[in-house]
Short mmCIF file of C-alpha atoms in Angstrom, two decimals:
data_model
loop_
_atom_site.label_atom_id
_atom_site.label_comp_id
_atom_site.label_asym_id
_atom_site.label_seq_id
_atom_site.Cartn_x
_atom_site.Cartn_y
_atom_site.Cartn_z
CA MET A 1 152.58 153.13 31.27
CA ARG A 2 149.04 153.11 33.34
CA LYS A 3 145.85 151.94 32.52
CA PRO A 4 141.86 152.88 32.51
CA PHE A 5 139.11 152.55 33.04
CA SER A 6 125.26 155.05 63.42
CA LEU A 7 127.62 155.74 71.25
CA PHE A 8 126.44 151.64 69.85
CA PRO A 9 125.93 152.61 66.17
CA ILE A 10 128.97 153.66 65.89
CA LEU A 11 130.62 150.56 68.09
CA VAL A 12 128.62 147.82 66.05
CA LEU A 13 130.74 149.60 62.58
CA THR A 14 133.57 150.07 64.51
CA ALA A 15 133.71 146.37 65.32
CA PHE A 16 132.43 145.25 61.83
CA PRO A 17 134.49 147.64 59.14
CA VAL A 18 134.37 147.30 55.83
CA CYS A 19 137.28 147.49 54.97
CA ALA A 20 134.24 147.55 49.43
CA GLU A 21 123.42 139.64 40.46
CA PHE A 22 123.94 140.02 36.36
CA THR A 23 122.20 138.48 33.92
CA ILE A 24 119.29 140.75 33.41
CA PRO A 25 119.57 142.57 29.68
CA TYR A 26 122.47 145.08 29.48
CA PRO A 27 122.87 147.46 26.66
CA GLU A 28 125.61 146.43 24.34
CA ASN A 29 129.15 147.61 25.02
CA SER A 30 132.26 148.08 22.41
CA ASN A 31 134.68 147.96 25.55
CA ARG A 32 133.12 144.94 27.30
CA LYS A 33 135.10 141.36 26.44
CA GLU A 34 134.19 138.21 27.82
CA ILE A 35 136.20 137.23 31.07
CA PRO A 36 137.75 133.81 31.64
CA VAL A 37 136.82 132.51 34.55
CA LEU A 38 139.81 131.37 36.50
CA GLY A 39 140.13 127.50 38.54
CA SER A 40 136.64 127.65 39.28
CA SER A 41 133.91 124.86 40.11
CA PRO A 42 131.15 124.96 38.15
CA GLU A 43 129.49 121.58 39.38
CA VAL A 44 130.31 123.31 43.25
CA LYS A 45 126.95 125.19 44.19
CA THR A 46 126.73 127.11 46.93
CA LYS A 47 125.23 126.01 51.16
CA PRO A 48 121.74 127.32 51.10
CA GLN A 49 121.33 129.70 54.58
CA SER A 50 119.89 127.11 56.51
CA VAL A 51 122.46 124.54 55.96
CA PHE A 52 124.93 127.30 56.94
CA LYS A 53 123.40 128.24 60.04
CA GLU A 54 122.85 125.05 61.13
CA LYS A 55 126.69 124.30 60.99
CA GLU A 56 127.69 127.65 62.13
CA LYS A 57 125.73 126.35 65.71
CA LYS A 58 127.68 123.47 66.00
CA GLY A 59 130.95 125.15 65.19
CA GLU A 60 131.93 123.28 62.37
CA ILE A 61 132.24 126.18 60.41
CA ARG A 62 133.26 130.10 60.63
CA LEU A 63 132.11 132.26 58.35
CA SER A 64 135.11 133.95 57.79
CA SER A 65 137.86 131.78 58.01
CA ARG A 66 136.97 128.31 57.20
CA ASN A 67 139.32 127.87 53.79
CA THR A 68 142.38 126.45 53.80
CA PRO A 69 145.52 128.50 52.75
CA MET A 70 146.49 127.69 49.28
CA GLU A 71 149.62 128.04 48.02
CA SER A 72 148.27 130.56 44.99
CA GLU A 73 150.90 130.23 42.47
CA LYS A 74 150.25 126.60 42.00
CA GLU A 75 147.19 126.73 40.92
CA VAL A 76 146.73 129.27 38.62
CA PRO A 77 150.80 129.68 37.11
CA LYS A 78 151.24 133.76 36.96
CA GLU A 79 152.12 133.78 33.18
CA LYS A 80 148.89 132.36 32.32
CA LEU A 81 146.67 135.09 33.76
CA LYS A 82 146.10 138.34 31.20
CA LYS A 83 144.40 141.88 31.43
CA PHE A 84 140.83 141.48 29.91
CA PHE A 85 140.06 145.42 29.92
CA THR A 86 140.01 147.25 27.24
CA ARG A 87 141.37 151.38 27.30
CA PRO A 88 139.51 153.73 24.64
CA ALA A 89 141.84 155.10 22.88
CA ASN A 90 142.82 159.33 23.14
CA LYS A 91 141.82 159.63 26.77
CA GLY A 92 143.01 162.13 29.17
CA THR A 93 144.53 160.17 32.18
CA TYR A 94 145.63 161.21 35.64
CA GLY A 95 149.25 161.43 36.31
CA ASP A 96 151.41 159.18 38.32
CA ARG A 97 149.79 157.47 41.53
CA PRO A 98 152.13 157.28 44.48
CA LYS A 99 154.49 154.97 44.46
CA PHE A 100 153.80 153.82 47.96
CA TYR A 101 150.15 154.48 49.72
CA ARG A 102 149.88 155.86 53.45
CA GLY A 103 146.46 156.00 53.49
CA LEU A 104 143.12 156.93 55.97
CA TYR A 105 139.56 156.66 55.34
CA VAL A 106 137.81 159.19 55.44
CA ASN A 107 133.78 158.92 56.58
CA ASN A 108 131.60 161.17 54.34
CA SER A 109 130.28 162.81 57.15
CA LEU A 110 133.37 164.48 57.89
CA VAL A 111 133.50 166.02 54.37
CA SER A 112 129.66 166.71 54.19
CA ASP A 113 128.97 167.97 57.65
CA LYS A 114 129.68 171.25 57.72
CA SER A 115 129.12 171.32 61.37
CA ARG A 116 132.22 168.83 61.64
CA LYS A 117 134.45 171.67 59.54
CA ASN A 118 136.74 172.07 62.25
CA GLU A 119 137.08 167.97 62.50
CA TRP A 120 137.97 167.87 58.99
CA GLU A 121 140.50 170.40 58.94
CA SER A 122 142.27 169.04 61.71
CA LEU A 123 142.36 165.64 60.81
CA LEU A 124 143.78 166.79 56.89
CA LYS A 125 146.09 169.01 58.69
CA ASP A 126 147.50 166.01 61.11
CA ALA A 127 147.61 163.53 58.09
CA SER A 128 149.59 166.14 56.37
CA ASP A 129 151.86 166.64 59.33
CA TYR A 130 152.95 162.56 59.31
CA GLY A 131 152.97 162.00 56.25
CA VAL A 132 150.14 160.41 54.87
CA ASN A 133 150.05 160.70 51.24
CA VAL A 134 146.17 158.78 50.87
CA LEU A 135 142.54 159.78 52.04
CA VAL A 136 139.55 156.99 50.71
CA ILE A 137 136.67 159.11 50.68
CA ASP A 138 133.28 157.81 50.48
CA LEU A 139 131.32 158.62 47.54
CA GLN A 140 128.13 158.01 48.92
CA PRO A 141 126.26 159.94 49.88
CA LYS A 142 127.01 163.12 48.62
CA THR A 143 129.97 162.64 46.71
CA PRO A 144 132.54 165.39 48.06
CA SER A 145 132.55 169.13 45.45
CA PRO A 146 135.06 169.91 42.61
CA GLU A 147 136.11 172.06 44.47
CA GLU A 148 136.96 170.35 48.11
CA ILE A 149 138.68 167.14 45.83
CA SER A 150 141.24 170.23 43.81
CA ARG A 151 142.07 171.20 47.41
CA ILE A 152 142.76 167.96 48.92
CA LYS A 153 145.00 167.21 46.30
CA GLU A 154 146.90 170.48 46.37
CA MET A 155 147.22 169.52 50.10
CA GLY A 156 149.21 166.69 48.53
CA PHE A 157 146.97 163.90 48.65
CA TYR A 158 145.88 161.09 46.29
CA PRO A 159 142.11 160.77 46.75
CA VAL A 160 140.23 157.98 46.54
CA GLY A 161 136.31 157.75 46.01
CA ARG A 162 134.90 154.45 47.86
CA LEU A 163 131.86 153.31 46.48
CA VAL A 164 129.79 150.87 48.18
CA ASN A 165 127.71 148.60 45.69
CA PHE A 166 125.95 146.14 47.34
CA ASP A 167 125.94 147.24 51.41
CA GLY A 168 126.28 143.87 52.68
CA GLY A 169 127.35 141.83 49.85
CA LEU A 170 124.40 141.12 47.02
CA LYS A 171 122.18 138.95 48.71
CA THR A 172 119.68 138.10 45.65
CA LYS A 173 120.71 136.81 41.93
CA TYR A 174 120.84 139.47 40.22
CA PRO A 175 120.57 143.32 41.63
CA SER A 176 118.23 145.59 40.20
CA PRO A 177 118.50 147.81 37.29
CA GLU A 178 117.68 150.89 39.69
CA ARG A 179 121.12 149.99 41.73
CA LEU A 180 123.01 148.95 38.76
CA ASN A 181 121.70 152.58 37.78
CA SER A 182 122.85 154.18 40.96
CA ILE A 183 126.35 152.76 41.13
CA PHE A 184 127.04 154.31 37.72
CA GLY A 185 125.90 157.52 38.53
CA TYR A 186 128.18 157.33 41.55
CA ILE A 187 130.84 156.19 39.28
CA ARG A 188 130.16 159.68 36.90
CA LYS A 189 129.87 162.37 40.05
CA ALA A 190 133.41 160.29 41.03
CA CYS A 191 135.23 161.75 37.72
CA LEU A 192 133.28 164.70 37.88
CA SER A 193 134.09 165.52 41.06
CA GLY A 194 137.90 164.81 39.44
CA PHE A 195 138.52 161.56 41.78
CA PRO A 196 141.50 159.55 40.42
CA GLU A 197 140.85 155.75 41.36
CA VAL A 198 137.01 154.90 41.66
CA GLN A 199 137.58 151.45 44.75
CA LEU A 200 134.35 149.14 44.68
CA ASP A 201 133.50 147.69 48.18
CA TYR A 202 130.78 145.14 48.84
CA ILE A 203 131.36 143.73 45.71
CA ARG A 204 130.88 140.49 45.97
CA TYR A 205 127.87 137.88 47.51
CA ALA A 206 126.42 138.08 50.76
CA ASP A 207 128.65 135.44 52.80
CA VAL A 208 125.75 133.71 53.79
CA THR A 209 122.49 133.71 51.34
CA ASP A 210 119.80 131.38 50.13
CA ILE A 211 121.29 131.64 46.36
CA ASP A 212 121.34 128.69 44.75
CA LEU A 213 124.11 129.37 42.34
CA SER A 214 127.18 127.75 41.44
CA LEU A 215 130.60 129.81 42.05
CA LYS A 216 131.34 129.89 38.28
CA GLU A 217 128.10 131.75 38.12
CA LYS A 218 128.90 133.51 41.30
CA TYR A 219 132.37 134.40 39.29
CA ASN A 220 130.89 135.62 35.81
CA ASN A 221 128.38 137.62 37.63
CA ILE A 222 130.71 139.53 39.81
CA ASN A 223 133.49 139.93 36.70
CA GLU A 224 130.36 140.70 34.74
CA ILE A 225 129.62 144.05 36.87
CA VAL A 226 133.14 145.19 36.92
CA ASN A 227 133.61 144.88 33.48
CA ARG A 228 130.22 147.42 33.06
CA ILE A 229 131.55 149.62 35.41
CA ARG A 230 134.77 149.78 33.53
CA GLY A 231 133.04 150.73 30.66
CA GLU A 232 131.25 153.51 32.57
CA ALA A 233 134.79 154.95 33.87
CA ASN A 234 135.70 154.95 30.26
CA GLN A 235 133.09 157.41 29.13
CA CYS A 236 134.86 159.80 31.37
CA GLU A 237 136.94 162.48 30.22
CA LYS A 238 139.64 161.32 32.21
CA LEU A 239 140.05 158.05 33.07
CA PRO A 240 140.12 156.67 36.47
CA TYR A 241 141.87 154.62 38.20
CA LEU A 242 140.02 151.32 39.48
CA SER A 243 140.21 149.59 42.42
CA ALA A 244 137.83 146.71 44.19
CA ASP A 245 138.32 145.80 48.09
CA ILE A 246 138.47 141.68 48.59
CA PHE A 247 137.97 139.83 52.43
CA GLY A 248 140.82 139.22 54.14
CA ARG A 249 140.34 135.92 53.80
CA ILE A 250 140.55 136.07 49.72
CA PRO A 251 144.43 135.55 49.81
CA PHE A 252 143.98 132.80 51.55
CA ASN A 253 141.73 130.49 49.94
CA LYS A 254 141.17 128.73 46.65
CA ASP A 255 137.68 129.70 46.37
CA ASP A 256 134.91 131.20 47.93
CA GLN A 257 131.45 131.61 47.81
CA ILE A 258 131.55 135.09 47.72
CA GLY A 259 132.34 135.44 44.52
CA GLN A 260 135.89 136.47 45.11
CA LYS A 261 138.82 135.45 43.34
CA VAL A 262 142.16 136.94 43.43
CA GLU A 263 142.93 136.34 39.61
CA ASN A 264 139.65 137.37 38.68
CA PHE A 265 140.22 140.54 40.17
CA ALA A 266 143.68 141.15 39.14
CA GLN A 267 142.60 140.98 35.32
CA LEU A 268 139.39 143.53 36.00
CA VAL A 269 141.19 146.49 38.07
CA ASP A 270 144.55 148.31 38.66
CA VAL A 271 144.18 147.93 42.45
CA ILE A 272 143.59 145.20 44.60
CA TYR A 273 142.80 145.72 48.63
CA PRO A 274 142.65 142.75 51.03
CA MET A 275 140.85 143.46 54.10
CA LEU A 276 143.84 142.59 56.32
CA TYR A 277 141.71 143.26 60.02
CA PRO A 278 143.89 141.01 62.50
CA SER A 279 140.76 140.91 64.59
CA HIS A 280 138.37 139.64 61.59
CA PHE A 281 140.03 136.48 61.18
CA TYR A 282 137.67 134.39 63.73
CA GLY A 283 138.45 131.18 64.67
CA GLN A 284 142.26 131.93 63.65
CA PRO A 285 144.10 132.93 67.32
CA GLY A 286 146.91 133.14 65.95
CA ARG A 287 146.27 135.32 62.75
CA ILE A 288 144.66 137.88 65.73
CA ALA A 289 147.65 137.22 68.06
CA ASN A 290 150.24 138.37 65.21
CA PRO A 291 149.18 141.17 63.48
CA TYR A 292 152.34 141.84 61.67
CA GLN A 293 152.43 137.89 60.11
CA THR A 294 148.81 138.28 59.07
CA VAL A 295 149.47 141.35 56.55
CA TYR A 296 152.45 140.21 55.62
CA ASP A 297 150.84 137.00 54.62
CA GLY A 298 147.85 138.35 53.06
CA LEU A 299 150.21 140.78 51.04
CA LYS A 300 152.28 138.59 49.86
CA ASN A 301 149.61 135.91 48.71
CA THR A 302 147.93 138.55 46.74
CA ARG A 303 150.66 139.75 45.52
CA LYS A 304 151.94 136.53 44.13
CA ARG A 305 148.60 135.72 42.64
CA SER A 306 148.43 139.00 40.63
CA LEU A 307 149.27 140.74 37.19
CA SER A 308 152.70 142.33 38.02
CA THR A 309 150.97 145.53 37.48
CA THR A 310 148.13 145.21 39.93
CA LYS A 311 148.78 147.48 42.70
CA VAL A 312 148.29 145.56 46.09
CA VAL A 313 147.45 148.08 49.10
CA GLY A 314 146.35 146.41 52.24
CA TRP A 315 143.41 147.74 54.37
CA ILE A 316 144.87 147.66 58.03
CA GLN A 317 143.13 147.74 61.88
CA GLY A 318 143.47 151.07 63.06
CA PHE A 319 140.64 149.83 65.96
CA GLY A 320 140.99 148.27 69.62
CA MET A 321 139.31 145.11 68.53
CA SER A 322 140.58 141.87 69.83
CA LEU A 323 144.31 143.23 70.83
CA GLY A 324 144.27 141.38 74.22
CA PRO A 325 145.94 138.10 72.04
CA SER A 326 148.57 140.17 71.15
CA GLY A 327 149.77 141.91 73.75
CA LYS A 328 150.13 144.95 71.82
CA SER A 329 148.99 148.89 72.78
CA LEU A 330 146.66 149.72 69.71
CA LYS A 331 149.71 152.04 68.13
CA ASP A 332 152.13 149.04 68.49
CA TYR A 333 149.20 146.72 66.73
CA ILE A 334 149.25 149.10 64.07
CA LYS A 335 152.64 150.28 63.32
CA ALA A 336 153.26 145.97 63.32
CA GLN A 337 151.07 145.96 59.98
CA ILE A 338 152.94 149.32 58.65
CA GLU A 339 155.96 147.69 58.84
CA ALA A 340 154.30 143.95 57.19
CA SER A 341 152.95 146.29 54.68
CA VAL A 342 156.40 147.80 53.92
CA ASP A 343 158.19 143.91 54.05
CA SER A 344 155.99 142.09 51.68
CA ASP A 345 156.74 144.54 49.26
CA SER A 346 153.00 145.99 48.81
CA ASP A 347 152.44 149.06 46.97
CA GLY A 348 151.37 150.92 50.72
CA PHE A 349 148.68 150.28 53.19
CA VAL A 350 145.03 151.92 54.16
CA VAL A 351 144.12 152.64 57.65
CA TRP A 352 140.74 151.91 59.12
CA ASN A 353 138.73 154.00 61.93
CA ILE A 354 135.14 154.11 61.40
CA VAL A 355 135.26 157.60 63.61
CA GLY A 356 138.40 159.14 61.75
CA LYS A 357 140.40 158.98 65.48
CA TYR A 358 143.85 158.55 64.00
CA GLY A 359 146.10 159.68 66.75
CA ASP A 360 147.57 156.04 67.41
CA THR A 361 147.71 155.85 63.73
CA PHE A 362 149.79 159.03 63.37
CA ARG A 363 152.01 157.50 66.46
CA ALA A 364 152.45 154.92 64.85
CA ILE A 365 153.48 156.07 61.58
CA GLU A 366 155.85 158.64 63.14
CA GLU A 367 157.65 155.86 65.13
CA SER A 368 157.98 153.90 61.94
CA ILE A 369 159.89 156.46 60.09
CA GLU A 370 162.09 157.48 62.57
CA SER A 371 163.12 153.81 62.43
CA GLY A 372 163.68 154.03 58.69
CA LYS A 373 161.01 151.58 57.85
CA LEU A 374 158.59 153.54 56.25
CA LYS A 375 160.27 155.93 53.70
CA ILE A 376 158.92 159.08 53.32
CA GLU A 377 159.50 159.46 49.13
CA ASP A 378 156.27 161.15 47.49
#
């Protein structure tokens, strides 16, 4: 049963893909419940920015890979996890989601810029021909129209609306009311356009800030904002599924200064998307060189630390950054990640390429299908 709820700028974006605060006075929300924090350390404070920068210069830390992998099931026994969101009664719902997500990221301009219409239509055709069933489309700055989303659905795609909450991560203790209102506005727009799922990106604190907050405070703040988004989504005529992107390192560590934790998100959203781009495991050459194992381990860890009803879908790398150590072509690099998504018993994958060039991805999908590894069942 379902649950409620900028060529240089381009190169820069390609190299740093995405992948997606809170004690201002809030209006009371009858749908909201307090979210317990799992395994947080209230006495631990986030290091000031100056300290982190100094250590980074000395090579003492790597911001994207400094935490030690943990045996997550020993930290928080799975049976202790519960659902802590509410669903209003007698609300319309969307139909079943794909059993296994075979997805692509779609930049907003590709859909909204009329001068790119031919490019958009070509991508839709190719995606359909190669068995893609999910399109993750930016809601910002211009949310696609209801007519376009309806057309996409009729073509057999499951559209997911990607919503950037705090670009680069929250850099202040709390967000401004204006920012929160903007987020809620895009939730409403997504519902009106007919998106069956809204994906929260950058739903976290910035990796390095001067904010003096304990982990518990960060967790509580992130939980609270997701809860408020859930409350907004609950007002939709049809309830969208709610999902969230998490850093690729989060499945491998117990606690993290950005305020993301698998166990917490498992209680708050319907789908968790770990951003497992192997190239972004800085300081861990083995992870970069072995795309299969990186994606496999990340998805397995996320699954172990989630609820049985939580879908786990990996963001995987569809761009050519740091391929050298693997000895693989881009096509084979993508293929390895796809096969890891299948072997890990995850609920699918979404390929990230900021400029929407998916030729290697389509070839990787085709070979995975031909080998019998990837099934086309929906």
